[in-house]
Amino acid sequence: MRRLSIKMRITLWYAAVMTVTVAAAVAFLFYASRKEMRSSTAYTLQDILREDFAQIDCEDGALVFDEDFAGAQGDVSVSVFNADGGFLYGKTPKGFAIATPFADGRLREIVSYGTEWYVFDRMEALDGYGSLWLPAVVSADAVAKTYGSMLRKALLLLPALVLLSAVIGYLLTRRALRPVRQITATAEQIGESRDLTRRIALGEGRDEVYVLSNTFDRMFDKLEEAFEKEKQFTADASHELRTPTAVILSTCEYAAAHAETLSQAQSAISSIQTQAQKMSALLSQLLMLSRADQGQEKLQWEPVDMSELTELVAEQEQEAAAARGIVIHTQLEPHLLLLGDETLLMRLLINLLENAVKYGQENGIVHIALTQDEDSVIGSIRDNGRGIAPENLDRIWGRFYQEDASRGEASGCGLGLSMAKWIVEAHGGSIRAESRLGEGSVFTFILPKKNRIS
C-alpha cells in the first residue's frame, strides 16, 4: 500500500468507502422495500376481499354470488367459508391447502408443499345468513417478482456506482493534489538549479495546501535572505581579514629583507602586532555573533548598576575622544539598577560610545544620558557629527556595514552596531537610531529592569 501514490491511495479508500456506503444503502432499501411490500400486499388483499364480499347476497337462507364473483383476480384467489370453516365457494390455488384457524385482519405467511403463500383472512357478517370467512391467497413468488426485479437491477447497478465513484474520486483527487505536484516540481527545480529566487506562488487560498504553499514560500524567503547574508558575511569577513593579513605579510617580507637594526625590527613587529590585534578583535566579535546566531551565547544574569558602568566606560573612552578634540558629557541618574550581563552591557556602551567618537565631529561633543521609568532604564548617546542618510538608517545594524562616505574618515570592521543591537535584544530591550545630515545622530536603547529572559 505504501508503494502506491497518495492519489491512488485516496482513490482506493474513496472507492472502498463508497462501496460500503452504497451496499448499506441498498441493504436498507431492500429491508424497507420488503416491509413496504408486506404492507402493500395486505392492503391489496383487503381491498379485493371487500369488493368480493359486496358481490355476495342471501336469499331464503341460501348464498347467492354475482356473476362478477369469479374467486380470482389476477394472481389472487378468494374463497368463502362458513363460520365453522366449511368451504362454500371460490377457488384455491393449485398446490395450496387452506390453513385454519383463520386470523381476522392479519396477513399470514404459510408454506404449503414447499411454496410460500401470503394469506389475508377477513370475517364478514351477512344478513340472513351469519358470519363468513373470506381468505385471499397469493403466491409469495408472484409478489416477489417486482422485488426480485429491483434486486437484480440494484445488484447490477452497484458495481457501476462503485466504478463511477472511483473514477470521480480519482479525478477529484488529481485536481485537489495538483498544487502538491506544483510544490514538488518547484522544490525539485530549486534543488537542481540552487536558485532560491523561485517560488511556488499558488496565490490566495484558505485550504491546507495553499497554507502549506505559502509557508514554503515564506521559508524560501528566509532561506534566500539567510544565504544572501551568509554570502555577504563571508565576503565582508574575507575583505576585513585580507587587509591586516596583507599588511602583516608585507611587513614581514620587508623586515626580512631590509631590517638591519633592532629598532627597524621592533618597528616591523609593532606594525604586525597592531594588525594582529585588529584581527583578534574582529575574530572575537565574529565568534560572539556566531554563537549568538546559534543560541549558544549564554548571558550571566546579575544586578548591574548602569549609572556606575556608564561612568566607567565614559572615562575609558575619554582619551580616544580627546585625540579628536571631542568632549564627553554625561548626564546620569544615580544608581540605576537592572538585571543583566555586566560584560555584555559594558560592550554595548563601549561600542555605542566608540561609534559616536569615531564618527562625531572633531572638536565636538558627545552627550551621554541615562534615565529611567517604572520598568526600564533608558540610555541615549548623541553626537554632533555629519549624521546618517535617512535611507541608510535601517542598514547600519547590518554586519560589516559602514557609511564611510558620509560619516568621516575613520574606519572599523562594521560589527559594533550589529553587536550592540544583539546585546540589547538579548536583554529583552530595544534600540533605535535617529539622525539628520549635518546635525548628528542619537542612539537610544531601552533595557528592562527586571528581565523576563532569566
Coordinates of C-alpha atoms in Angstrom, one line a residue:
M1 CA 0.0 0.0 0.0
R2 CA 2.9 2.4 0.8
R3 CA 4.3 1.9 -2.7
L4 CA 1.1 3.5 -4.2
S5 CA 0.9 7.2 -4.7
I6 CA -1.2 9.3 -2.4
K7 CA -3.6 10.0 -5.3
M8 CA -4.1 6.2 -5.8
R9 CA -4.5 5.5 -2.1
I10 CA -7.1 8.2 -1.7
T11 CA -8.9 6.9 -4.7
L12 CA -8.9 3.3 -3.4
W13 CA -10.1 4.5 0.1
Y14 CA -12.8 6.6 -1.6
A15 CA -14.0 3.7 -3.7
A16 CA -14.0 1.4 -0.6
V17 CA -16.0 3.9 1.4
M18 CA -18.4 4.4 -1.5
T19 CA -18.8 0.6 -1.9
V20 CA -19.7 0.2 1.8
T21 CA -22.0 3.2 1.7
V22 CA -23.8 2.1 -1.4
A23 CA -24.1 -1.5 -0.1
A24 CA -25.5 -0.3 3.2
A25 CA -28.0 2.0 1.3
V26 CA -29.1 -0.9 -0.9
A27 CA -29.4 -3.2 2.1
F28 CA -31.6 -0.6 3.8
L29 CA -33.6 -0.2 0.7
F30 CA -34.3 -3.9 0.4
Y31 CA -35.3 -4.1 4.1
A32 CA -37.6 -1.1 3.8
S33 CA -39.0 -2.4 0.4
R34 CA -39.7 -5.8 2.0
K35 CA -41.6 -4.2 4.8
E36 CA -43.4 -1.9 2.3
M37 CA -44.2 -5.0 0.2
R38 CA -45.9 -6.8 3.1
S39 CA -47.9 -3.8 4.0
S40 CA -48.9 -3.2 0.4
T41 CA -49.9 -6.8 -0.1
A42 CA -52.1 -6.7 3.0
Y43 CA -53.9 -3.6 1.7
T44 CA -54.3 -5.1 -1.8
L45 CA -55.8 -8.3 -0.5
Q46 CA -58.1 -6.5 1.9
D47 CA -59.4 -4.3 -0.9
I48 CA -60.1 -7.4 -3.1
L49 CA -62.0 -9.1 -0.2
R50 CA -64.1 -6.0 0.3
E51 CA -65.0 -5.9 -3.3
D52 CA -65.8 -9.6 -3.4
F53 CA -67.9 -9.6 -0.3
A54 CA -70.1 -6.9 -1.9
Q55 CA -71.0 -9.4 -4.6
I56 CA -72.5 -11.9 -2.1
D57 CA -76.2 -11.9 -1.1
C58 CA -78.5 -14.2 0.9
E59 CA -81.9 -15.3 -0.4
D60 CA -84.1 -17.6 1.7
G61 CA -81.1 -18.7 3.7
A62 CA -79.0 -19.5 0.7
L63 CA -75.9 -17.7 -0.6
V64 CA -76.2 -16.0 -4.0
F65 CA -73.0 -14.9 -5.8
D66 CA -73.0 -12.3 -8.6
E67 CA -71.6 -13.2 -12.0
D68 CA -68.6 -10.9 -11.3
F69 CA -67.5 -13.0 -8.4
A70 CA -65.1 -15.4 -10.1
G71 CA -63.0 -16.2 -7.0
A72 CA -59.8 -14.9 -8.6
Q73 CA -58.3 -11.5 -9.5
G74 CA -55.0 -11.9 -11.3
D75 CA -52.7 -13.9 -9.0
V76 CA -55.1 -13.6 -6.1
S77 CA -57.5 -16.4 -5.2
V78 CA -60.6 -15.8 -3.0
S79 CA -62.6 -18.5 -1.2
V80 CA -65.7 -18.4 1.0
F81 CA -66.0 -20.4 4.2
N82 CA -68.8 -20.6 6.8
A83 CA -68.2 -19.7 10.5
D84 CA -67.2 -23.4 11.2
G85 CA -64.5 -23.4 8.5
G86 CA -66.5 -25.3 5.9
F87 CA -65.8 -24.5 2.3
L88 CA -68.7 -22.8 0.5
Y89 CA -67.5 -21.2 -2.7
G90 CA -64.4 -19.9 -4.6
K91 CA -61.0 -21.0 -5.7
T92 CA -57.8 -22.0 -4.0
P93 CA -54.5 -22.0 -5.9
K94 CA -53.0 -25.3 -7.1
G95 CA -50.6 -26.6 -4.5
F96 CA -52.1 -24.7 -1.7
A97 CA -54.0 -26.2 1.3
I98 CA -56.0 -23.7 3.3
A99 CA -54.9 -23.5 6.8
T100 CA -57.2 -22.9 9.7
P101 CA -58.0 -21.4 12.2
F102 CA -58.3 -18.2 10.3
A103 CA -56.9 -14.9 11.6
D104 CA -59.2 -11.9 11.0
G105 CA -57.5 -8.8 9.6
R106 CA -53.9 -10.2 9.7
L107 CA -51.5 -11.2 6.9
R108 CA -50.1 -14.7 7.3
E109 CA -47.2 -16.3 5.7
I110 CA -47.9 -20.0 5.0
V111 CA -45.7 -22.6 3.5
S112 CA -47.6 -25.3 1.6
Y113 CA -46.0 -28.1 -0.4
G114 CA -42.7 -26.2 -0.4
T115 CA -44.2 -22.9 -1.7
E116 CA -44.6 -19.8 0.4
W117 CA -48.0 -18.0 0.3
Y118 CA -49.5 -14.8 1.6
V119 CA -52.9 -15.2 3.2
F120 CA -55.2 -12.5 4.4
D121 CA -58.3 -13.5 6.3
R122 CA -61.4 -11.4 6.8
M123 CA -64.6 -12.3 8.7
E124 CA -67.8 -10.6 7.4
A125 CA -71.4 -10.9 8.8
L126 CA -74.0 -11.4 6.0
D127 CA -77.7 -10.5 6.9
G128 CA -79.9 -13.5 6.9
Y129 CA -77.0 -16.0 6.9
G130 CA -74.5 -15.3 9.5
S131 CA -70.7 -15.0 9.6
L132 CA -68.5 -15.8 6.6
W133 CA -64.7 -16.2 6.4
L134 CA -63.1 -14.9 3.2
P135 CA -59.4 -15.7 2.9
A136 CA -57.5 -14.2 0.0
V137 CA -54.4 -16.1 -1.2
V138 CA -51.5 -15.0 -3.4
S139 CA -48.1 -16.7 -4.0
A140 CA -45.1 -15.1 -2.4
D141 CA -43.2 -15.6 -5.7
A142 CA -45.7 -13.5 -7.6
V143 CA -45.4 -10.7 -5.0
A144 CA -41.6 -11.0 -5.1
K145 CA -41.4 -10.6 -8.8
T146 CA -41.2 -6.9 -8.5
Y147 CA -38.9 -7.1 -5.5
G148 CA -36.7 -9.6 -7.3
S149 CA -36.5 -7.4 -10.4
M150 CA -35.5 -4.4 -8.3
L151 CA -32.9 -6.6 -6.5
R152 CA -31.3 -7.7 -9.8
K153 CA -31.2 -4.1 -11.0
A154 CA -29.6 -2.9 -7.8
L155 CA -27.0 -5.7 -7.9
L156 CA -26.2 -4.7 -11.5
L157 CA -26.1 -1.0 -10.6
L158 CA -23.9 -1.4 -7.5
P159 CA -20.6 -2.2 -9.4
A160 CA -21.4 0.6 -11.9
L161 CA -21.8 3.0 -9.0
V162 CA -18.6 1.9 -7.3
L163 CA -16.7 2.2 -10.6
L164 CA -18.2 5.6 -11.3
S165 CA -17.4 6.8 -7.7
A166 CA -13.8 5.5 -8.1
V167 CA -13.4 7.5 -11.4
I168 CA -14.9 10.6 -9.9
G169 CA -12.8 10.2 -6.8
Y170 CA -9.6 9.8 -8.9
L171 CA -10.4 13.0 -10.9
L172 CA -11.2 15.0 -7.8
T173 CA -8.1 13.8 -6.0
R174 CA -6.0 14.5 -9.1
R175 CA -7.4 18.0 -9.2
A176 CA -7.0 18.5 -5.4
L177 CA -3.4 17.4 -5.5
R178 CA -2.4 19.5 -8.5
P179 CA -0.9 22.2 -6.2
V180 CA 1.1 19.5 -4.4
R181 CA 2.6 18.5 -7.8
Q182 CA 3.5 22.2 -8.3
I183 CA 5.1 22.3 -4.9
T184 CA 7.1 19.2 -5.6
A185 CA 8.2 20.5 -9.1
T186 CA 9.3 23.8 -7.6
A187 CA 11.2 22.1 -4.8
E188 CA 13.0 19.9 -7.4
Q189 CA 13.8 22.9 -9.6
I190 CA 15.3 24.7 -6.6
G191 CA 17.3 21.7 -5.6
E192 CA 18.6 21.1 -9.1
S193 CA 19.4 24.7 -10.0
R194 CA 20.1 26.0 -6.4
D195 CA 18.0 29.0 -7.4
L196 CA 16.4 30.3 -4.2
T197 CA 14.6 33.1 -6.0
R198 CA 12.0 30.6 -7.3
R199 CA 8.6 30.5 -5.5
I200 CA 5.6 28.2 -5.7
A201 CA 3.2 31.1 -5.8
L202 CA -0.1 29.3 -5.8
G203 CA -1.9 32.6 -4.9
E204 CA -4.5 33.2 -2.4
G205 CA -6.4 30.3 -0.8
R206 CA -7.6 29.0 2.5
D207 CA -7.2 25.3 2.4
E208 CA -4.3 23.3 3.8
V209 CA -2.4 23.0 0.5
Y210 CA -2.4 26.8 0.0
V211 CA -1.4 27.3 3.6
L212 CA 1.5 24.8 3.1
S213 CA 2.5 26.5 -0.2
N214 CA 2.6 30.0 1.4
T215 CA 4.5 28.5 4.4
F216 CA 7.1 27.1 1.9
D217 CA 7.3 30.4 0.1
R218 CA 8.0 32.2 3.4
M219 CA 10.6 29.6 4.3
F220 CA 12.3 30.1 0.9
D221 CA 12.2 33.9 1.6
K222 CA 14.0 33.3 4.8
L223 CA 16.4 30.8 3.3
E224 CA 17.3 33.2 0.5
E225 CA 17.8 36.0 2.9
A226 CA 19.9 33.8 5.2
F227 CA 22.1 32.6 2.3
E228 CA 22.5 36.1 0.9
K229 CA 23.5 37.3 4.4
E230 CA 25.9 34.3 4.7
K231 CA 27.5 35.1 1.3
Q232 CA 27.8 38.8 2.2
F233 CA 29.1 37.9 5.6
T234 CA 31.7 35.7 4.1
A235 CA 32.8 38.2 1.5
D236 CA 32.9 41.1 4.1
A237 CA 34.8 39.0 6.6
S238 CA 37.3 37.9 3.9
H239 CA 37.7 41.5 3.0
E240 CA 38.3 42.7 6.5
L241 CA 40.8 40.0 7.2
R242 CA 42.6 40.4 3.9
T243 CA 43.9 43.9 4.7
P244 CA 45.6 43.1 8.0
T245 CA 46.9 39.8 6.6
A246 CA 48.4 41.6 3.6
V247 CA 50.0 44.2 5.9
I248 CA 51.4 41.5 8.2
L249 CA 52.8 39.6 5.2
S250 CA 54.3 42.7 3.5
T251 CA 55.8 43.9 6.8
C252 CA 57.3 40.5 7.4
E253 CA 58.8 40.4 3.9
Y254 CA 60.2 44.0 4.3
A255 CA 61.7 43.3 7.7
A256 CA 63.2 40.0 6.5
A257 CA 64.8 41.8 3.5
H258 CA 65.7 45.2 4.9
A259 CA 65.7 45.3 8.7
E260 CA 69.3 45.7 9.8
T261 CA 68.9 47.1 13.3
L262 CA 66.9 46.2 16.4
S263 CA 64.9 49.5 16.0
Q264 CA 63.8 48.6 12.5
A265 CA 62.8 45.1 13.6
Q266 CA 60.9 46.4 16.5
S267 CA 59.0 48.8 14.3
A268 CA 58.0 46.0 12.0
I269 CA 57.0 43.8 15.0
S270 CA 54.9 46.7 16.3
S271 CA 53.1 47.1 13.0
I272 CA 52.5 43.4 12.9
Q273 CA 51.2 43.5 16.5
T274 CA 48.7 46.3 15.6
Q275 CA 47.3 44.3 12.7
A276 CA 47.2 41.1 14.7
Q277 CA 45.2 42.9 17.4
K278 CA 42.7 44.1 14.8
M279 CA 42.3 40.6 13.5
S280 CA 42.0 39.2 17.0
A281 CA 39.3 41.8 17.9
L282 CA 37.4 41.0 14.6
L283 CA 37.6 37.2 15.2
S284 CA 36.4 37.7 18.8
Q285 CA 33.4 39.6 17.6
L286 CA 32.7 37.2 14.8
L287 CA 32.8 34.3 17.3
M288 CA 30.4 36.0 19.7
L289 CA 27.9 36.8 16.9
S290 CA 28.2 33.3 15.5
R291 CA 27.4 31.9 18.9
A292 CA 24.5 34.3 19.3
D293 CA 23.1 33.2 16.0
Q294 CA 23.2 29.6 17.1
G295 CA 21.8 30.4 20.6
Q296 CA 25.0 29.3 22.3
E297 CA 25.9 32.6 23.8
K298 CA 24.6 32.4 27.4
L299 CA 24.1 35.5 29.4
Q300 CA 25.3 35.7 33.0
W301 CA 22.5 37.4 34.9
E302 CA 23.4 39.6 37.8
P303 CA 22.3 43.0 39.3
V304 CA 24.1 45.8 37.3
D305 CA 24.5 49.5 38.3
M306 CA 24.1 51.1 34.8
S307 CA 25.0 54.5 36.1
E308 CA 28.3 53.3 37.5
L309 CA 29.1 51.2 34.5
T310 CA 28.3 54.1 32.1
E311 CA 30.5 56.5 34.0
L312 CA 33.4 53.9 33.9
V313 CA 33.1 53.4 30.1
A314 CA 32.9 57.2 29.6
E315 CA 36.2 57.6 31.5
Q316 CA 37.8 54.8 29.5
E317 CA 36.9 56.5 26.2
Q318 CA 37.9 60.0 27.2
E319 CA 41.5 59.5 25.9
A320 CA 40.3 58.4 22.4
A321 CA 37.8 61.3 22.4
A322 CA 40.4 63.9 23.4
A323 CA 42.6 62.8 20.5
R324 CA 39.9 64.2 18.2
G325 CA 39.1 67.2 20.4
I326 CA 35.8 65.7 21.5
V327 CA 34.4 66.3 24.9
I328 CA 32.3 63.6 26.5
H329 CA 29.5 65.0 28.7
T330 CA 27.4 62.7 30.9
Q331 CA 24.0 63.3 32.5
L332 CA 23.3 60.2 34.5
E333 CA 20.6 59.5 37.2
P334 CA 22.4 57.8 40.0
H335 CA 22.1 54.1 40.9
L336 CA 20.0 52.8 38.0
L337 CA 19.9 49.1 38.7
L338 CA 18.8 46.3 36.3
L339 CA 19.3 42.6 35.9
G340 CA 21.7 41.8 33.1
D341 CA 25.1 40.5 31.9
E342 CA 27.6 43.2 33.0
T343 CA 30.3 42.2 30.5
L344 CA 27.8 42.5 27.5
L345 CA 26.3 45.7 28.8
M346 CA 29.8 47.2 29.0
R347 CA 30.4 46.1 25.4
L348 CA 27.2 47.7 24.4
L349 CA 28.2 51.1 25.9
I350 CA 31.8 50.8 24.5
N351 CA 30.5 50.1 21.0
L352 CA 28.0 53.0 21.0
L353 CA 30.4 55.4 22.6
E354 CA 33.3 54.4 20.2
N355 CA 30.9 54.8 17.3
A356 CA 30.0 58.3 18.5
V357 CA 33.6 59.4 19.0
K358 CA 34.8 57.8 15.7
Y359 CA 32.1 59.4 13.6
G360 CA 31.5 62.6 15.6
Q361 CA 32.6 66.0 14.5
E362 CA 36.2 66.9 15.5
N363 CA 36.3 69.3 18.4
G364 CA 32.7 68.5 19.0
I365 CA 30.8 67.0 21.9
V366 CA 29.3 63.6 22.7
H367 CA 26.4 63.6 25.2
I368 CA 25.5 60.5 27.3
A369 CA 22.2 60.5 29.2
L370 CA 20.7 57.8 31.4
T371 CA 17.2 58.0 32.9
Q372 CA 14.5 55.5 34.0
D373 CA 10.8 54.9 34.1
E374 CA 8.8 52.5 36.2
D375 CA 10.0 49.4 34.3
S376 CA 13.1 50.3 32.2
V377 CA 16.4 52.1 32.1
I378 CA 16.7 54.4 29.1
G379 CA 20.0 55.5 27.7
S380 CA 21.0 57.8 24.8
I381 CA 24.3 58.7 23.2
R382 CA 24.3 61.8 21.0
D383 CA 27.0 63.2 18.7
N384 CA 27.1 66.3 16.5
G385 CA 28.8 64.7 13.5
R386 CA 27.7 64.7 9.9
G387 CA 24.8 62.3 10.5
I388 CA 23.4 59.4 8.6
A389 CA 21.4 59.5 5.4
P390 CA 17.7 58.5 6.0
E391 CA 17.8 55.7 3.5
N392 CA 20.7 54.1 5.5
L393 CA 19.3 54.2 9.0
D394 CA 18.0 50.6 8.7
R395 CA 21.2 49.4 7.1
I396 CA 23.6 50.5 9.9
W397 CA 22.6 47.5 12.0
G398 CA 23.9 45.1 9.4
R399 CA 27.2 43.3 9.9
F400 CA 30.2 45.0 8.2
Y401 CA 28.1 47.9 7.1
Q402 CA 30.0 51.3 7.1
E403 CA 28.8 54.6 5.7
D404 CA 32.3 55.9 5.3
A405 CA 31.5 58.4 2.7
S406 CA 29.0 60.3 4.9
R407 CA 30.4 59.7 8.3
G408 CA 34.0 60.7 8.3
E409 CA 37.4 59.1 7.5
A410 CA 37.6 56.8 10.5
S411 CA 37.3 53.1 9.6
G412 CA 36.4 50.0 11.5
C413 CA 35.2 46.4 10.9
G414 CA 31.5 47.4 10.9
L415 CA 30.4 44.9 13.6
G416 CA 29.9 47.3 16.6
L417 CA 26.3 48.4 16.0
S418 CA 25.3 44.8 14.9
M419 CA 26.7 43.5 18.2
A420 CA 25.0 46.4 20.2
K421 CA 21.7 45.5 18.7
W422 CA 22.1 41.8 19.6
I423 CA 23.1 42.7 23.2
V424 CA 20.1 44.9 23.7
E425 CA 17.6 42.4 22.2
A426 CA 19.2 39.6 24.2
H427 CA 18.3 41.6 27.3
G428 CA 14.7 41.9 26.1
G429 CA 15.1 45.6 25.2
S430 CA 15.1 47.7 22.0
I431 CA 17.4 50.1 20.3
R432 CA 16.9 52.8 17.6
A433 CA 18.8 55.4 15.8
E434 CA 17.8 58.9 14.8
S435 CA 19.9 61.2 12.6
R436 CA 19.9 64.3 10.5
L437 CA 22.5 65.0 7.9
G438 CA 24.8 67.9 9.1
E439 CA 23.4 67.8 12.7
G440 CA 24.4 64.5 14.2
S441 CA 23.0 61.2 15.4
V442 CA 21.4 59.9 18.6
F443 CA 21.2 56.2 19.6
T444 CA 18.6 55.3 22.2
F445 CA 18.3 52.0 24.0
I446 CA 15.7 50.7 26.4
L447 CA 16.5 47.9 28.8
P448 CA 14.0 46.3 31.2
K449 CA 15.0 46.4 34.9
K450 CA 13.6 43.0 35.8
N451 CA 14.5 40.8 32.9
R452 CA 12.0 38.1 32.0
I453 CA 14.5 36.1 29.9
S454 CA 16.3 34.9 33.0

